[in-house]
mmCIF file of C-alpha atoms in Angstrom:
data_model
loop_
_atom_site.group_PDB
_atom_site.id
_atom_site.type_symbol
_atom_site.label_atom_id
_atom_site.label_comp_id
_atom_site.label_asym_id
_atom_site.label_seq_id
_atom_site.Cartn_x
_atom_site.Cartn_y
_atom_site.Cartn_z
ATOM 1 C CA MET A 359 77.079 119.812 114.948
ATOM 2 C CA THR A 360 79.742 121.877 116.681
ATOM 3 C CA ASP A 361 81.346 125.018 115.277
ATOM 4 C CA TYR A 362 84.391 122.938 114.385
ATOM 5 C CA ILE A 363 84.911 119.594 112.658
ATOM 6 C CA ARG A 364 85.577 116.561 114.871
ATOM 7 C CA TRP A 365 87.685 114.153 112.826
ATOM 8 C CA GLY A 366 88.104 110.385 112.892
ATOM 9 C CA ILE A 367 90.652 108.368 110.909
ATOM 10 C CA LEU A 368 89.536 105.130 109.279
ATOM 11 C CA GLY A 369 92.581 102.860 109.520
ATOM 12 C CA ALA A 370 95.967 103.376 111.195
ATOM 13 C CA ALA A 371 97.998 104.123 108.068
ATOM 14 C CA ASN A 372 101.587 105.220 108.612
ATOM 15 C CA PHE A 373 100.993 108.261 106.402
ATOM 16 C CA ALA A 374 98.158 109.307 108.693
ATOM 17 C CA LEU A 375 100.429 108.913 111.704
ATOM 18 C CA ARG A 376 103.305 110.893 110.174
ATOM 19 C CA HIS A 377 101.439 113.630 108.304
ATOM 20 C CA MET A 378 97.667 113.802 108.135
ATOM 21 C CA GLY A 379 96.908 113.097 111.783
ATOM 22 C CA GLN A 380 98.835 116.202 112.820
ATOM 23 C CA ALA A 381 97.180 118.235 110.057
ATOM 24 C CA LEU A 382 93.706 117.175 111.180
ATOM 25 C CA HIS A 383 94.607 118.165 114.738
ATOM 26 C CA ALA A 384 96.421 121.427 113.958
ATOM 27 C CA ALA A 385 94.301 122.972 111.196
ATOM 28 C CA PRO A 386 91.917 125.727 112.318
ATOM 29 C CA HIS A 387 88.255 124.867 112.883
ATOM 30 C CA GLY A 388 88.851 121.176 113.570
ATOM 31 C CA ALA A 389 90.458 118.532 115.762
ATOM 32 C CA LEU A 390 91.415 114.858 115.553
ATOM 33 C CA GLU A 391 89.362 112.931 118.106
ATOM 34 C CA ALA A 392 89.113 109.252 117.106
ATOM 35 C CA LEU A 393 90.766 106.404 115.229
ATOM 36 C CA ALA A 394 89.504 103.042 114.013
ATOM 37 C CA THR A 395 91.967 100.161 114.038
ATOM 38 C CA GLY A 396 91.997 96.563 115.161
ATOM 39 C CA SER A 397 95.726 96.707 115.913
ATOM 40 C CA PRO A 398 96.632 97.529 119.542
ATOM 41 C CA GLU A 399 100.210 98.261 118.456
ATOM 42 C CA LYS A 400 99.158 100.799 115.845
ATOM 43 C CA ALA A 401 96.603 102.289 118.201
ATOM 44 C CA ALA A 402 99.349 102.795 120.784
ATOM 45 C CA ALA A 403 101.519 104.669 118.287
ATOM 46 C CA PHE A 404 98.675 107.077 117.514
ATOM 47 C CA HIS A 405 97.747 107.460 121.157
ATOM 48 C CA ALA A 406 101.339 108.347 122.026
ATOM 49 C CA ARG A 407 101.266 111.177 119.516
ATOM 50 C CA PHE A 408 97.680 112.259 120.187
ATOM 51 C CA PRO A 409 96.851 111.705 123.884
ATOM 52 C CA GLY A 410 93.143 111.453 124.551
ATOM 53 C CA LEU A 411 92.401 109.990 121.119
ATOM 54 C CA ARG A 412 89.414 107.626 121.270
ATOM 55 C CA ILE A 413 90.161 104.232 119.730
ATOM 56 C CA HIS A 414 87.460 102.179 117.998
ATOM 57 C CA ASP A 415 88.276 98.554 117.220
ATOM 58 C CA SER A 416 86.223 98.505 114.004
ATOM 59 C CA TYR A 417 85.551 100.856 111.113
ATOM 60 C CA GLU A 418 81.816 100.492 111.642
ATOM 61 C CA ALA A 419 82.128 101.684 115.235
ATOM 62 C CA LEU A 420 83.884 104.858 114.135
ATOM 63 C CA LEU A 421 81.178 105.589 111.550
ATOM 64 C CA ALA A 422 78.552 105.114 114.262
ATOM 65 C CA ASP A 423 80.285 107.528 116.678
ATOM 66 C CA PRO A 424 77.863 110.474 117.139
ATOM 67 C CA GLU A 425 80.718 112.737 118.256
ATOM 68 C CA ILE A 426 82.533 112.484 114.935
ATOM 69 C CA ASP A 427 81.638 114.845 112.077
ATOM 70 C CA ALA A 428 84.136 113.857 109.382
ATOM 71 C CA ILE A 429 86.135 110.809 108.347
ATOM 72 C CA TYR A 430 89.596 110.748 106.797
ATOM 73 C CA ILE A 431 90.185 107.571 104.765
ATOM 74 C CA PRO A 432 93.808 106.488 104.113
ATOM 75 C CA LEU A 433 92.915 102.857 103.314
ATOM 76 C CA PRO A 434 94.285 100.921 100.307
ATOM 77 C CA ASN A 435 93.147 102.455 97.023
ATOM 78 C CA THR A 436 90.670 99.727 96.110
ATOM 79 C CA LEU A 437 88.706 100.314 99.344
ATOM 80 C CA HIS A 438 88.250 104.064 98.982
ATOM 81 C CA VAL A 439 84.926 104.245 97.165
ATOM 82 C CA ASP A 440 83.090 101.697 99.334
ATOM 83 C CA TRP A 441 84.110 103.315 102.600
ATOM 84 C CA ALA A 442 83.526 106.834 101.313
ATOM 85 C CA LEU A 443 79.938 105.843 100.498
ATOM 86 C CA LYS A 444 79.516 104.218 103.915
ATOM 87 C CA ALA A 445 80.845 107.335 105.638
ATOM 88 C CA LEU A 446 78.471 109.594 103.725
ATOM 89 C CA ASP A 447 75.564 107.264 104.480
ATOM 90 C CA ALA A 448 76.532 107.527 108.153
ATOM 91 C CA GLY A 449 76.161 111.307 107.947
ATOM 92 C CA LYS A 450 79.877 112.097 107.967
ATOM 93 C CA HIS A 451 81.847 114.437 105.746
ATOM 94 C CA VAL A 452 84.625 112.514 104.044
ATOM 95 C CA LEU A 453 88.180 113.240 102.883
ATOM 96 C CA VAL A 454 89.642 110.309 100.943
ATOM 97 C CA GLU A 455 93.269 109.730 100.036
ATOM 98 C CA LYS A 456 94.140 109.850 96.373
ATOM 99 C CA PRO A 457 93.316 108.214 94.117
ATOM 100 C CA LEU A 458 89.745 108.186 95.381
ATOM 101 C CA ALA A 459 88.808 105.603 92.740
ATOM 102 C CA MET A 460 90.486 103.248 90.299
ATOM 103 C CA SER A 461 88.528 104.569 87.312
ATOM 104 C CA ALA A 462 86.872 107.859 86.456
ATOM 105 C CA GLY A 463 83.437 106.254 86.269
ATOM 106 C CA ALA A 464 83.700 105.079 89.872
ATOM 107 C CA PHE A 465 83.672 108.708 91.021
ATOM 108 C CA ASP A 466 80.053 109.050 89.952
ATOM 109 C CA ALA A 467 78.598 107.123 92.888
ATOM 110 C CA VAL A 468 80.481 109.288 95.388
ATOM 111 C CA ILE A 469 79.504 112.493 93.581
ATOM 112 C CA ALA A 470 75.864 111.398 93.584
ATOM 113 C CA LYS A 471 75.980 110.507 97.289
ATOM 114 C CA ARG A 472 77.635 113.840 98.101
ATOM 115 C CA ASP A 473 74.849 115.673 96.299
ATOM 116 C CA GLU A 474 72.153 113.511 97.885
ATOM 117 C CA THR A 475 73.408 114.032 101.448
ATOM 118 C CA GLY A 476 74.623 117.607 101.116
ATOM 119 C CA LEU A 477 77.822 116.610 102.906
ATOM 120 C CA MET A 478 81.355 117.571 101.983
ATOM 121 C CA ALA A 479 83.327 114.911 100.098
ATOM 122 C CA ALA A 480 86.728 115.352 98.488
ATOM 123 C CA GLU A 481 89.915 113.624 97.438
ATOM 124 C CA ALA A 482 92.959 114.506 99.563
ATOM 125 C CA TYR A 483 94.798 116.209 96.703
ATOM 126 C CA MET A 484 96.712 118.603 98.895
ATOM 127 C CA ILE A 485 99.024 120.297 96.407
ATOM 128 C CA VAL A 486 96.416 122.594 94.837
ATOM 129 C CA HIS A 487 95.845 124.139 98.272
ATOM 130 C CA HIS A 488 99.526 125.090 98.576
ATOM 131 C CA PRO A 489 100.221 128.775 97.821
ATOM 132 C CA GLN A 490 103.055 127.841 95.449
ATOM 133 C CA TRP A 491 100.491 126.298 93.101
ATOM 134 C CA GLN A 492 98.116 129.217 93.504
ATOM 135 C CA HIS A 493 101.042 131.492 92.588
ATOM 136 C CA ALA A 494 102.068 129.393 89.580
ATOM 137 C CA LYS A 495 98.492 129.405 88.307
ATOM 138 C CA ALA A 496 98.261 133.177 88.739
ATOM 139 C CA LEU A 497 101.515 133.699 86.795
ATOM 140 C CA TYR A 498 100.221 131.528 83.979
ATOM 141 C CA GLU A 499 96.810 133.193 83.843
ATOM 142 C CA ALA A 500 98.443 136.636 83.853
ATOM 143 C CA GLY A 501 100.314 135.701 80.665
ATOM 144 C CA ARG A 502 103.746 136.044 82.243
ATOM 145 C CA ILE A 503 105.226 133.288 80.045
ATOM 146 C CA GLY A 504 103.353 134.201 76.871
ATOM 147 C CA LYS A 505 101.873 131.312 74.916
ATOM 148 C CA LEU A 506 102.354 128.002 76.708
ATOM 149 C CA ILE A 507 104.090 125.536 74.410
ATOM 150 C CA SER A 508 105.358 122.692 76.582
ATOM 151 C CA VAL A 509 104.865 121.244 80.068
ATOM 152 C CA ARG A 510 107.493 118.866 81.477
ATOM 153 C CA ALA A 511 106.928 116.855 84.634
ATOM 154 C CA VAL A 512 109.109 114.543 86.734
ATOM 155 C CA PHE A 513 108.253 112.733 89.966
ATOM 156 C CA SER A 514 110.246 109.670 91.032
ATOM 157 C CA TYR A 515 111.437 107.679 94.017
ATOM 158 C CA ASP A 516 112.823 104.180 94.613
ATOM 159 C CA ASN A 517 110.962 101.614 96.742
ATOM 160 C CA SER A 518 112.606 98.560 95.179
ATOM 161 C CA ASP A 519 113.968 97.431 98.564
ATOM 162 C CA ASP A 520 110.526 97.452 100.216
ATOM 163 C CA ALA A 521 108.770 94.306 98.986
ATOM 164 C CA GLY A 522 105.858 94.774 101.375
ATOM 165 C CA ASN A 523 105.083 98.290 100.162
ATOM 166 C CA ILE A 524 101.391 98.634 99.378
ATOM 167 C CA ARG A 525 102.272 100.482 96.157
ATOM 168 C CA LEU A 526 103.703 97.228 94.786
ATOM 169 C CA ASN A 527 100.482 95.259 95.310
ATOM 170 C CA PRO A 528 98.226 95.181 92.225
ATOM 171 C CA ASP A 529 95.284 93.810 94.232
ATOM 172 C CA LEU A 530 95.277 96.965 96.383
ATOM 173 C CA GLY A 531 95.499 99.456 93.526
ATOM 174 C CA GLY A 532 99.272 99.849 93.539
ATOM 175 C CA GLY A 533 101.475 101.389 90.888
ATOM 176 C CA GLY A 534 103.449 104.534 90.276
ATOM 177 C CA ILE A 535 100.824 106.298 88.189
ATOM 178 C CA PRO A 536 98.024 105.997 90.773
ATOM 179 C CA ASP A 537 100.456 107.069 93.488
ATOM 180 C CA ILE A 538 102.396 109.943 91.884
ATOM 181 C CA GLY A 539 101.141 110.271 88.309
ATOM 182 C CA VAL A 540 98.049 111.770 89.882
ATOM 183 C CA TYR A 541 100.259 114.724 90.855
ATOM 184 C CA THR A 542 102.091 115.311 87.582
ATOM 185 C CA TYR A 543 98.887 114.946 85.562
ATOM 186 C CA GLY A 544 96.536 116.801 87.907
ATOM 187 C CA CYS A 545 98.720 119.847 88.566
ATOM 188 C CA THR A 546 98.990 120.454 84.822
ATOM 189 C CA ARG A 547 95.213 120.457 84.536
ATOM 190 C CA PHE A 548 94.967 122.737 87.575
ATOM 191 C CA VAL A 549 97.326 125.416 86.271
ATOM 192 C CA THR A 550 96.137 125.451 82.659
ATOM 193 C CA GLY A 551 92.463 124.547 83.011
ATOM 194 C CA GLU A 552 92.856 122.267 79.981
ATOM 195 C CA GLU A 553 92.172 118.562 79.436
ATOM 196 C CA PRO A 554 94.320 116.214 77.308
ATOM 197 C CA GLU A 555 93.038 115.584 73.807
ATOM 198 C CA GLU A 556 95.249 112.570 73.097
ATOM 199 C CA ILE A 557 97.909 110.411 74.719
ATOM 200 C CA THR A 558 100.470 110.410 71.923
ATOM 201 C CA TYR A 559 103.187 108.233 73.483
ATOM 202 C CA VAL A 560 103.381 105.795 76.367
ATOM 203 C CA ASP A 561 106.242 103.598 77.607
ATOM 204 C CA ILE A 562 105.573 101.640 80.800
ATOM 205 C CA ASP A 563 107.707 99.104 82.678
ATOM 206 C CA TRP A 564 105.726 96.637 84.795
ATOM 207 C CA GLU A 565 106.724 94.528 87.790
ATOM 208 C CA ASN A 566 104.284 92.111 89.404
ATOM 209 C CA GLY A 567 101.362 93.763 87.664
ATOM 210 C CA VAL A 568 102.099 97.371 88.691
ATOM 211 C CA ASP A 569 103.747 100.165 86.735
ATOM 212 C CA VAL A 570 107.191 101.050 88.088
ATOM 213 C CA TYR A 571 108.257 103.389 85.268
ATOM 214 C CA ALA A 572 105.948 105.399 83.050
ATOM 215 C CA GLU A 573 106.910 107.939 80.426
ATOM 216 C CA ILE A 574 104.091 109.575 78.515
ATOM 217 C CA CYS A 575 103.475 112.339 76.040
ATOM 218 C CA ALA A 576 100.117 114.010 75.516
ATOM 219 C CA ARG A 577 98.573 116.710 73.392
ATOM 220 C CA PHE A 578 96.462 119.332 75.132
ATOM 221 C CA PRO A 579 94.468 121.909 73.166
ATOM 222 C CA SER A 580 97.193 124.576 73.344
ATOM 223 C CA PHE A 581 100.404 122.773 74.384
ATOM 224 C CA ARG A 582 102.365 119.511 74.453
ATOM 225 C CA TYR A 583 103.023 117.512 77.612
ATOM 226 C CA HIS A 584 105.770 115.107 78.735
ATOM 227 C CA ALA A 585 105.904 113.290 82.085
ATOM 228 C CA ILE A 586 108.053 110.680 83.805
ATOM 229 C CA ASN A 587 106.884 108.872 86.930
ATOM 230 C CA SER A 588 108.855 106.058 88.480
ATOM 231 C CA MET A 589 109.196 103.948 91.617
ATOM 232 C CA ARG A 590 112.633 102.752 90.435
ATOM 233 C CA MET A 591 114.615 105.977 90.098
ATOM 234 C CA PHE A 592 116.553 108.322 92.325
ATOM 235 C CA PRO A 593 114.115 110.724 94.024
ATOM 236 C CA ALA A 594 113.381 113.771 91.891
ATOM 237 C CA GLN A 595 110.516 116.162 91.328
ATOM 238 C CA GLU A 596 110.104 119.226 89.174
ATOM 239 C CA MET A 597 107.468 120.933 87.046
ATOM 240 C CA GLN A 598 108.177 123.265 84.133
ATOM 241 C CA PHE A 599 105.663 125.342 82.192
ATOM 242 C CA HIS A 600 107.581 126.583 79.128
ATOM 243 C CA GLY A 601 106.111 129.394 77.090
ATOM 244 C CA SER A 602 107.058 131.676 74.227
ATOM 245 C CA GLU A 603 108.140 134.483 76.592
ATOM 246 C CA GLY A 604 109.200 132.726 79.771
ATOM 247 C CA LEU A 605 109.295 129.611 81.906
ATOM 248 C CA ILE A 606 107.724 128.743 85.269
ATOM 249 C CA LYS A 607 109.627 126.163 87.314
ATOM 250 C CA LEU A 608 108.536 124.586 90.600
ATOM 251 C CA THR A 609 111.431 122.949 92.412
ATOM 252 C CA ALA A 610 109.584 121.021 95.158
ATOM 253 C CA PRO A 611 106.109 120.827 93.698
ATOM 254 C CA PHE A 612 104.743 117.729 95.410
ATOM 255 C CA ASN A 613 106.508 117.239 98.768
ATOM 256 C CA ALA A 614 107.168 120.792 99.871
ATOM 257 C CA ARG A 615 109.427 121.024 102.960
ATOM 258 C CA VAL A 616 110.095 117.257 102.783
ATOM 259 C CA PHE A 617 111.785 117.116 99.374
ATOM 260 C CA GLY A 618 113.051 120.663 99.747
ATOM 261 C CA GLU A 619 112.096 124.313 99.840
ATOM 262 C CA ALA A 620 109.008 125.157 97.812
ATOM 263 C CA ARG A 621 110.201 127.658 95.231
ATOM 264 C CA VAL A 622 108.504 129.057 92.133
ATOM 265 C CA GLU A 623 110.925 130.455 89.591
ATOM 266 C CA LEU A 624 109.829 132.715 86.731
ATOM 267 C CA HIS A 625 112.543 132.798 84.064
ATOM 268 C CA LYS A 626 112.349 135.731 81.643
ATOM 269 C CA ASP A 627 114.401 137.434 78.911
ATOM 270 C CA GLY A 628 117.981 138.361 79.694
ATOM 271 C CA PHE A 629 118.312 135.445 82.098
ATOM 272 C CA GLU A 630 116.239 137.395 84.597
ATOM 273 C CA THR A 631 114.684 135.158 87.254
ATOM 274 C CA GLU A 632 111.975 136.065 89.741
ATOM 275 C CA ILE A 633 112.025 133.637 92.678
ATOM 276 C CA THR A 634 109.177 133.302 95.166
ATOM 277 C CA ARG A 635 109.825 131.089 98.190
ATOM 278 C CA PHE A 636 107.261 129.332 100.369
ATOM 279 C CA THR A 637 109.282 128.161 103.338
ATOM 280 C CA ALA A 638 106.733 127.521 106.067
ATOM 281 C CA ASP A 639 103.500 126.490 104.357
ATOM 282 C CA ASN A 640 102.176 123.015 105.197
ATOM 283 C CA HIS A 641 99.885 121.897 102.413
ATOM 284 C CA TYR A 642 98.288 119.171 104.546
ATOM 285 C CA GLU A 643 97.156 121.682 107.163
ATOM 286 C CA ILE A 644 96.031 124.183 104.526
ATOM 287 C CA GLN A 645 94.010 121.444 102.831
ATOM 288 C CA VAL A 646 92.287 120.452 106.085
ATOM 289 C CA GLU A 647 91.537 124.071 106.960
ATOM 290 C CA ALA A 648 89.939 124.550 103.533
ATOM 291 C CA PHE A 649 87.918 121.350 103.988
ATOM 292 C CA ASN A 650 86.771 122.391 107.480
ATOM 293 C CA THR A 651 85.656 125.778 106.197
ATOM 294 C CA ALA A 652 83.766 124.276 103.260
ATOM 295 C CA ALA A 653 82.094 121.671 105.470
ATOM 296 C CA LEU A 654 81.032 124.273 108.040
ATOM 297 C CA HIS A 655 80.131 127.188 105.799
ATOM 298 C CA GLY A 656 80.060 126.023 102.174
ATOM 299 C CA GLY A 657 81.715 127.998 99.406
ATOM 300 C CA ASP A 658 84.335 127.159 96.816
ATOM 301 C CA TYR A 659 86.850 124.374 97.349
ATOM 302 C CA ALA A 660 90.056 124.109 95.291
ATOM 303 C CA CYS A 661 89.695 120.386 94.610
ATOM 304 C CA PRO A 662 86.084 119.278 94.117
ATOM 305 C CA LEU A 663 85.383 115.674 93.146
ATOM 306 C CA GLU A 664 84.741 116.731 89.567
ATOM 307 C CA PHE A 665 88.331 117.971 89.284
ATOM 308 C CA SER A 666 89.698 114.733 90.739
ATOM 309 C CA LYS A 667 87.554 112.731 88.337
ATOM 310 C CA GLY A 668 89.211 114.588 85.466
ATOM 311 C CA THR A 669 92.669 113.569 86.632
ATOM 312 C CA GLN A 670 91.541 109.961 86.925
ATOM 313 C CA ALA A 671 90.175 110.187 83.370
ATOM 314 C CA MET A 672 93.680 111.119 82.202
ATOM 315 C CA ILE A 673 95.144 108.179 84.144
ATOM 316 C CA ASP A 674 92.548 105.911 82.521
ATOM 317 C CA ALA A 675 93.531 107.255 79.089
ATOM 318 C CA VAL A 676 97.219 106.517 79.751
ATOM 319 C CA PHE A 677 96.496 102.920 80.739
ATOM 320 C CA ALA A 678 94.170 102.510 77.761
ATOM 321 C CA ALA A 679 96.889 103.772 75.414
ATOM 322 C CA ALA A 680 99.387 101.337 76.971
ATOM 323 C CA LYS A 681 96.921 98.486 76.463
ATOM 324 C CA ARG A 682 96.381 99.414 72.814
ATOM 325 C CA GLU A 683 100.112 99.645 72.220
ATOM 326 C CA LYS A 684 100.650 96.218 73.760
ATOM 327 C CA ALA A 685 97.882 94.745 71.595
ATOM 328 C CA ASP A 686 99.331 96.327 68.455
ATOM 329 C CA GLY A 687 102.868 95.218 69.324
#
């Protein structure tokens, strides 16, 4: 093992080409060195951006590469668990795109394999590594908004003109909630440290077996929660934590620098607003740096598998509530 992490990407996903490949290459203590794909065209696109990248024509060949320490998996959602287990069995650390699994129970096999091998394994839930979320959590924990009463979440985009989009394929784990509900649900758990007690309201529109609009309400131990996620609405994203003495607002909570400037606003009495801006931080690179450090030296990691399992449990509860409502209706 070197003193840095040598990364390989399992599958030539466009997201890996546009975002994560550069993060794997640029983050301290690591470098992107290999890719597995059977597509010469996709391989060429990666090679143009990352000269010197070794190309394997099968996933198995990448896992067998002795000069690779860690595998990033951006495959379709339904393939995540199987390939994460194979990567760990091959002696590789593994970072898996979210959602890592399609049910909370499916996390258990990966958690067990992580513990058995002693390797690093995590879901690529990048937002909790971003300093805007660390700042929002610190404001909340310091009591700056008093008693938290309500959390409101919005994350939407429109892919209705992209029939081939993987998010619209139910056989590959598509749907708005698995894609972006994971953010609106998980960040609430991250900031507050609380888990939902009950899903009190759910309204979901389905197309071709995937959710394209989901509005939910939930009761947490100390506050109420309302979220809208949609793949059929004008792009929007915002998080609000509304307390008895103030309000925390994040204006680009999930796609910082892409959607807009990451800004945390603390609204207080007298219309006073404290604004903290995070203009240059790249949460993908910060996430990879944190992963590299944990894989090399151990220590705490902001998004362990147990945290990600909790978010999936909330997603499971939302779908279960929708199923009960449909049966009752």
